[in-house]
Structure formats: structure tokens, C-alpha cells
Coordinates of N, CA and C in Angstrom, one line a residue:
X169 N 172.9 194.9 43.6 CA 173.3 196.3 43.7 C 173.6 196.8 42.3
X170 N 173.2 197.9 42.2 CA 173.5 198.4 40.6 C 174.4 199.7 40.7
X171 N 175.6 199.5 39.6 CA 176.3 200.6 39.6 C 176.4 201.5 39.0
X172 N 176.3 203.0 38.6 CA 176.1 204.1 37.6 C 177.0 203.9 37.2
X173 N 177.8 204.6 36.0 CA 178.8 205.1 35.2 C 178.9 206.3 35.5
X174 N 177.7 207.1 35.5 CA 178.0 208.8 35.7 C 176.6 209.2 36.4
X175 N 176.7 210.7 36.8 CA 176.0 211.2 37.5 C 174.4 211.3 36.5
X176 N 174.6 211.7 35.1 CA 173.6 211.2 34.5 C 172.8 210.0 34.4
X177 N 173.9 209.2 34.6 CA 173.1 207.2 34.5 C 172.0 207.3 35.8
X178 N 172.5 208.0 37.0 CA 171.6 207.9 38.5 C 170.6 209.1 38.1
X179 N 171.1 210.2 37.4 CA 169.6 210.8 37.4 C 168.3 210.3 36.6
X180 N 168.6 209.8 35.5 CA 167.8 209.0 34.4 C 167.4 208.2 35.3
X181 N 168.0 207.1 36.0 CA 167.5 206.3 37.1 C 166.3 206.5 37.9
X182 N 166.5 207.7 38.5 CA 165.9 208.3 39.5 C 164.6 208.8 38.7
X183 N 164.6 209.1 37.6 CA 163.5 210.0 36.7 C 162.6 208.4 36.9
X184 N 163.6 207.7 35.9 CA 162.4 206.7 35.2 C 161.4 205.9 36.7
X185 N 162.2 206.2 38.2 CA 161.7 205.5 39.2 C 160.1 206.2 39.8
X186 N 160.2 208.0 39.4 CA 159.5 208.8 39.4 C 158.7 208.6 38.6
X187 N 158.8 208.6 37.5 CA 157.9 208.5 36.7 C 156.9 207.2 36.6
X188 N 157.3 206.1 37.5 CA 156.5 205.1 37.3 C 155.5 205.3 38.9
X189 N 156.0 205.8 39.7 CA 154.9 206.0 40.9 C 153.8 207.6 40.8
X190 N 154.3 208.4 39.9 CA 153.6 209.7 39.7 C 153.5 210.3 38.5
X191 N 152.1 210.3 38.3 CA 151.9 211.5 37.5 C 152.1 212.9 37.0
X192 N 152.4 213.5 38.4 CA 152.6 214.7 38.5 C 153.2 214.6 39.2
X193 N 154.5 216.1 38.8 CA 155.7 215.9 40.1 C 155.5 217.3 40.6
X194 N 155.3 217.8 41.9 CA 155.4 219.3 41.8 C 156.6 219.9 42.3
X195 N 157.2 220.8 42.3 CA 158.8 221.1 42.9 C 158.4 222.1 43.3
X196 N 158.3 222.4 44.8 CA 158.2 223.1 45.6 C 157.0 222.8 46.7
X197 N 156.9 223.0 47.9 CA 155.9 223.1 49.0 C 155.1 224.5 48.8
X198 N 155.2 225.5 48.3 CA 155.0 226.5 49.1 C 153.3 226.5 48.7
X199 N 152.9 227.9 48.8 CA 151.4 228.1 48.3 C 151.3 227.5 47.3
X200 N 151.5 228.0 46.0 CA 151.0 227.5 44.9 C 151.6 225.9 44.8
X201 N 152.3 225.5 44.9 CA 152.8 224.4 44.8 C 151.8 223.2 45.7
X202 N 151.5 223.7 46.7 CA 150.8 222.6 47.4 C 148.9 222.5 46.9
X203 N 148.3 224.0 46.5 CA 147.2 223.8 46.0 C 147.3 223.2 44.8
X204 N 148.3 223.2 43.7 CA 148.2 222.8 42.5 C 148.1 221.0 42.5
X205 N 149.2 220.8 43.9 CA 149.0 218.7 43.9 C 147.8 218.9 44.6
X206 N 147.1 219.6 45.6 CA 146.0 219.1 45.6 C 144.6 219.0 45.0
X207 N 144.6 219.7 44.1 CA 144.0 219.7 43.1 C 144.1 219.0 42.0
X208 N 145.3 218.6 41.8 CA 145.5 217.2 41.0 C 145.0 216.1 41.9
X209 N 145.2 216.2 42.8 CA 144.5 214.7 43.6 C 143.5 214.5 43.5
X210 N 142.8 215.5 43.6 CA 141.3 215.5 43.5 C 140.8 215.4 42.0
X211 N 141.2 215.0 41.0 CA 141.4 214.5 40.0 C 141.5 213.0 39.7
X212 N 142.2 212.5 40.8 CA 142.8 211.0 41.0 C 144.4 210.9 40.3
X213 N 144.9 211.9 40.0 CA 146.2 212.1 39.9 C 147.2 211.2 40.8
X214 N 148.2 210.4 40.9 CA 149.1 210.7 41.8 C 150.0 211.3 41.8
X215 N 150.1 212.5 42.6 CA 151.3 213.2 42.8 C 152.1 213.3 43.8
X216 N 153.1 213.6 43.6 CA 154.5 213.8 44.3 C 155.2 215.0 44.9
X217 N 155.5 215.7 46.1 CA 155.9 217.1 45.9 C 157.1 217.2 46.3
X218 N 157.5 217.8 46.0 CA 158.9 217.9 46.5 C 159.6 219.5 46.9
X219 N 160.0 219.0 48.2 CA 160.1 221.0 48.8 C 161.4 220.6 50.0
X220 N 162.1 221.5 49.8 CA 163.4 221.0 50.8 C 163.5 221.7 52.2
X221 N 162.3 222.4 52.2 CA 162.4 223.0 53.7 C 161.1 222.7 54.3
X222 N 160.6 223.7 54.9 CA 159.2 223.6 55.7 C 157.8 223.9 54.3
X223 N 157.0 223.0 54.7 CA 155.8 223.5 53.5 C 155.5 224.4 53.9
X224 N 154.8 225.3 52.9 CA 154.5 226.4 52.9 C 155.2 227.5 52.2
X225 N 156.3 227.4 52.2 CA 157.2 228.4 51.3 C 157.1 229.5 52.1
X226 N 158.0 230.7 51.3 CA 158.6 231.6 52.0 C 157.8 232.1 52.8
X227 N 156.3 232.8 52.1 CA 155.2 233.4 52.4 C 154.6 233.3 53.8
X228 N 154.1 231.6 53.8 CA 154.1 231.1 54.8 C 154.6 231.5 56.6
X229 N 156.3 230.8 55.9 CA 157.1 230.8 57.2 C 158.1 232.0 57.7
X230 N 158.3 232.8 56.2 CA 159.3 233.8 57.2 C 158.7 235.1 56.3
X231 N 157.3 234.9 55.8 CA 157.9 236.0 54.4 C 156.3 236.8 55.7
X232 N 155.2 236.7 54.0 CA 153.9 237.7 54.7 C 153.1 237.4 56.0
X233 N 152.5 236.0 56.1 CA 152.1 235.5 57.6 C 152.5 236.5 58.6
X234 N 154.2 236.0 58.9 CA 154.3 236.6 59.9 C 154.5 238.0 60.2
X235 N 154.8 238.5 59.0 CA 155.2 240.2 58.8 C 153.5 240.4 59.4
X236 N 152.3 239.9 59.0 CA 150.8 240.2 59.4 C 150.5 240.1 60.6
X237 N 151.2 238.7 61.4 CA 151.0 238.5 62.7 C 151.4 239.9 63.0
X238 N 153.3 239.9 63.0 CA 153.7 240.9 63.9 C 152.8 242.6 63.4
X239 N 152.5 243.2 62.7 CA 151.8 244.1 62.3 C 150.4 244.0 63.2
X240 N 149.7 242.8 63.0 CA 148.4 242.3 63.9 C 148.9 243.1 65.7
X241 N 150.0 242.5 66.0 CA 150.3 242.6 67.6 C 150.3 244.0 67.7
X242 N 151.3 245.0 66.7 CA 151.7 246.1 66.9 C 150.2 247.4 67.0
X243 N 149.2 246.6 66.4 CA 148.2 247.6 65.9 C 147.3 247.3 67.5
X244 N 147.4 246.2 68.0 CA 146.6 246.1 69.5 C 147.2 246.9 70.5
X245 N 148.4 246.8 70.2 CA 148.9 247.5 71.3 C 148.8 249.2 71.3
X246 N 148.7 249.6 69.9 CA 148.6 250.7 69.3 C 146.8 251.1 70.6
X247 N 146.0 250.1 70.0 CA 145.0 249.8 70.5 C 144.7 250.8 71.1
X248 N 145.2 250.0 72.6 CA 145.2 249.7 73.6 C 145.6 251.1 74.7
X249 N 147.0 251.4 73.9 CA 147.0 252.9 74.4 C 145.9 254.1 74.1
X250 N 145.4 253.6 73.2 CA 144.4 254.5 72.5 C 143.1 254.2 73.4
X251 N 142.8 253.6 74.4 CA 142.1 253.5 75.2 C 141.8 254.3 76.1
X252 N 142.9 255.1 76.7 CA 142.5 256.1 77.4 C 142.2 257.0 76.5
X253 N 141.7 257.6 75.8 CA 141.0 258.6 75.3 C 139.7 258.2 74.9
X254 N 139.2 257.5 75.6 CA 137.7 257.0 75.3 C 137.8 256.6 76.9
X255 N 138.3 257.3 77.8 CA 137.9 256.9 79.4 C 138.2 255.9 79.6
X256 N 139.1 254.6 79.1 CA 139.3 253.2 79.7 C 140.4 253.6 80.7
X257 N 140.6 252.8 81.5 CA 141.8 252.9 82.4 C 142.7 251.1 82.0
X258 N 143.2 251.6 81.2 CA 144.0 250.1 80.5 C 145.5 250.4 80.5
X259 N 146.7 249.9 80.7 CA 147.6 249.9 80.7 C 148.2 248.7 80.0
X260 N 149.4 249.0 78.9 CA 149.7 247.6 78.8 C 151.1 247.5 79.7
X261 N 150.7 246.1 80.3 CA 152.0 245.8 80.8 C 153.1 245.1 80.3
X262 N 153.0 244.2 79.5 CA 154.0 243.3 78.2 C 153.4 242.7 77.2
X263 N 154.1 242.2 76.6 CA 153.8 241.2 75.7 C 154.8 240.1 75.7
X264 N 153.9 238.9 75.3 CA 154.7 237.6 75.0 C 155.1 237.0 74.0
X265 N 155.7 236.8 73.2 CA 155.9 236.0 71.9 C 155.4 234.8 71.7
X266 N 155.6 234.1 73.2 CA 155.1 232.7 72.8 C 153.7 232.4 72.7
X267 N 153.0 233.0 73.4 CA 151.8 232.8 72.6 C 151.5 233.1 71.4
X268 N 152.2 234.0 70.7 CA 152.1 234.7 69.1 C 152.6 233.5 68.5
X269 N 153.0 232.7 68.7 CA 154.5 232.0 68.0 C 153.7 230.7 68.2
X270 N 152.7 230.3 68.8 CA 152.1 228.9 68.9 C 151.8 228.2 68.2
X271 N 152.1 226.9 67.6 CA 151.7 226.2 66.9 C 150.3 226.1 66.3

């Protein structure tokens, strides 16, 4: 078992343990961060990434995606009403989230 002196002794630690399994470290999951390691891979790089929440970053998971989804749903339903003026006889009756929300 090895014991630090200081919080520095364990980060230096931690570096030099990084540094011998990767070439490239990336810090963050999100968009750019995950095309940039894979594009180093494809190189023959090994890289490492490192992201403390869900990959994909903000954009992805809470940011534009879904702001598009929900805008996508709003504009059908928009649609949809807009159907009777072109003679359809359509009604909407609900919507469901969980299908929008599907894996």
C-alpha cells in the first residue's frame, strides 16, 4: 500500500498512471469531446475520456436535442389542427411523452 504526504503527491500519482495508459486524455463527453477521441482513435491513438455525467453533454441531453424534439411535437400538432382547412376530418386526441422520450 502506498501512502501520499499531500493531495499533490496523489495527483502527480494519478497523472504519471494516466499518462502511461494514454495518449490523449479528453475532458468532457459531450459533442466535441467525443468526436475529437474518436478521431484520435482512428489514428491509433489511445485515448481516455473523461465526462462526469451522461455522454453527450449539455446539447445532447437537456440543452438543443430536446428543445428540437419538443418544437418537432408542437409543430405536428400545429399540423394537424391545420388539417381541417384542407377538408381532413382529424382531431387530435392526446399526446404521449413516452413514446417521444424512448430510448
Amino acid at each position: 500500500m502506498r501512502l501520499f504526504d499531500s493531495v499533490a503527491s496523489i495527483k502527480a500519482a494519478i497523472m504519471s498512471n494516466v499518462m502511461r495508459h494514454f495518449d490523449y486524455l479528453v475532458i468532457g463527453g459531450g459533442s466535441g469531446g467525443i468526436a475529437s477521441a474518436r478521431r484520435a482513435a482512428e489514428f491509433g491513438v489511445r485515448v481516455g475520456l473523461i465526462e462526469s455525467s451522461r455522454l453527450g453533454g449539455t446539447c445532447v441531453n437537456v440543452g438543443c436535442v430536446p428543445k428540437k424534439v419538443m418544437y418537432s411535437c408542437a409543430a405536428h400538432a400545429e399540423y394537424i389542427n391545420d388539417h381541417a382547412d384542407y377538408g381532413f376530418d382529424v382531431k387530435l386526441l392526446g399526446f404521449d411523452w413516452k413514446y417521444e422520450n424512448a430510448p
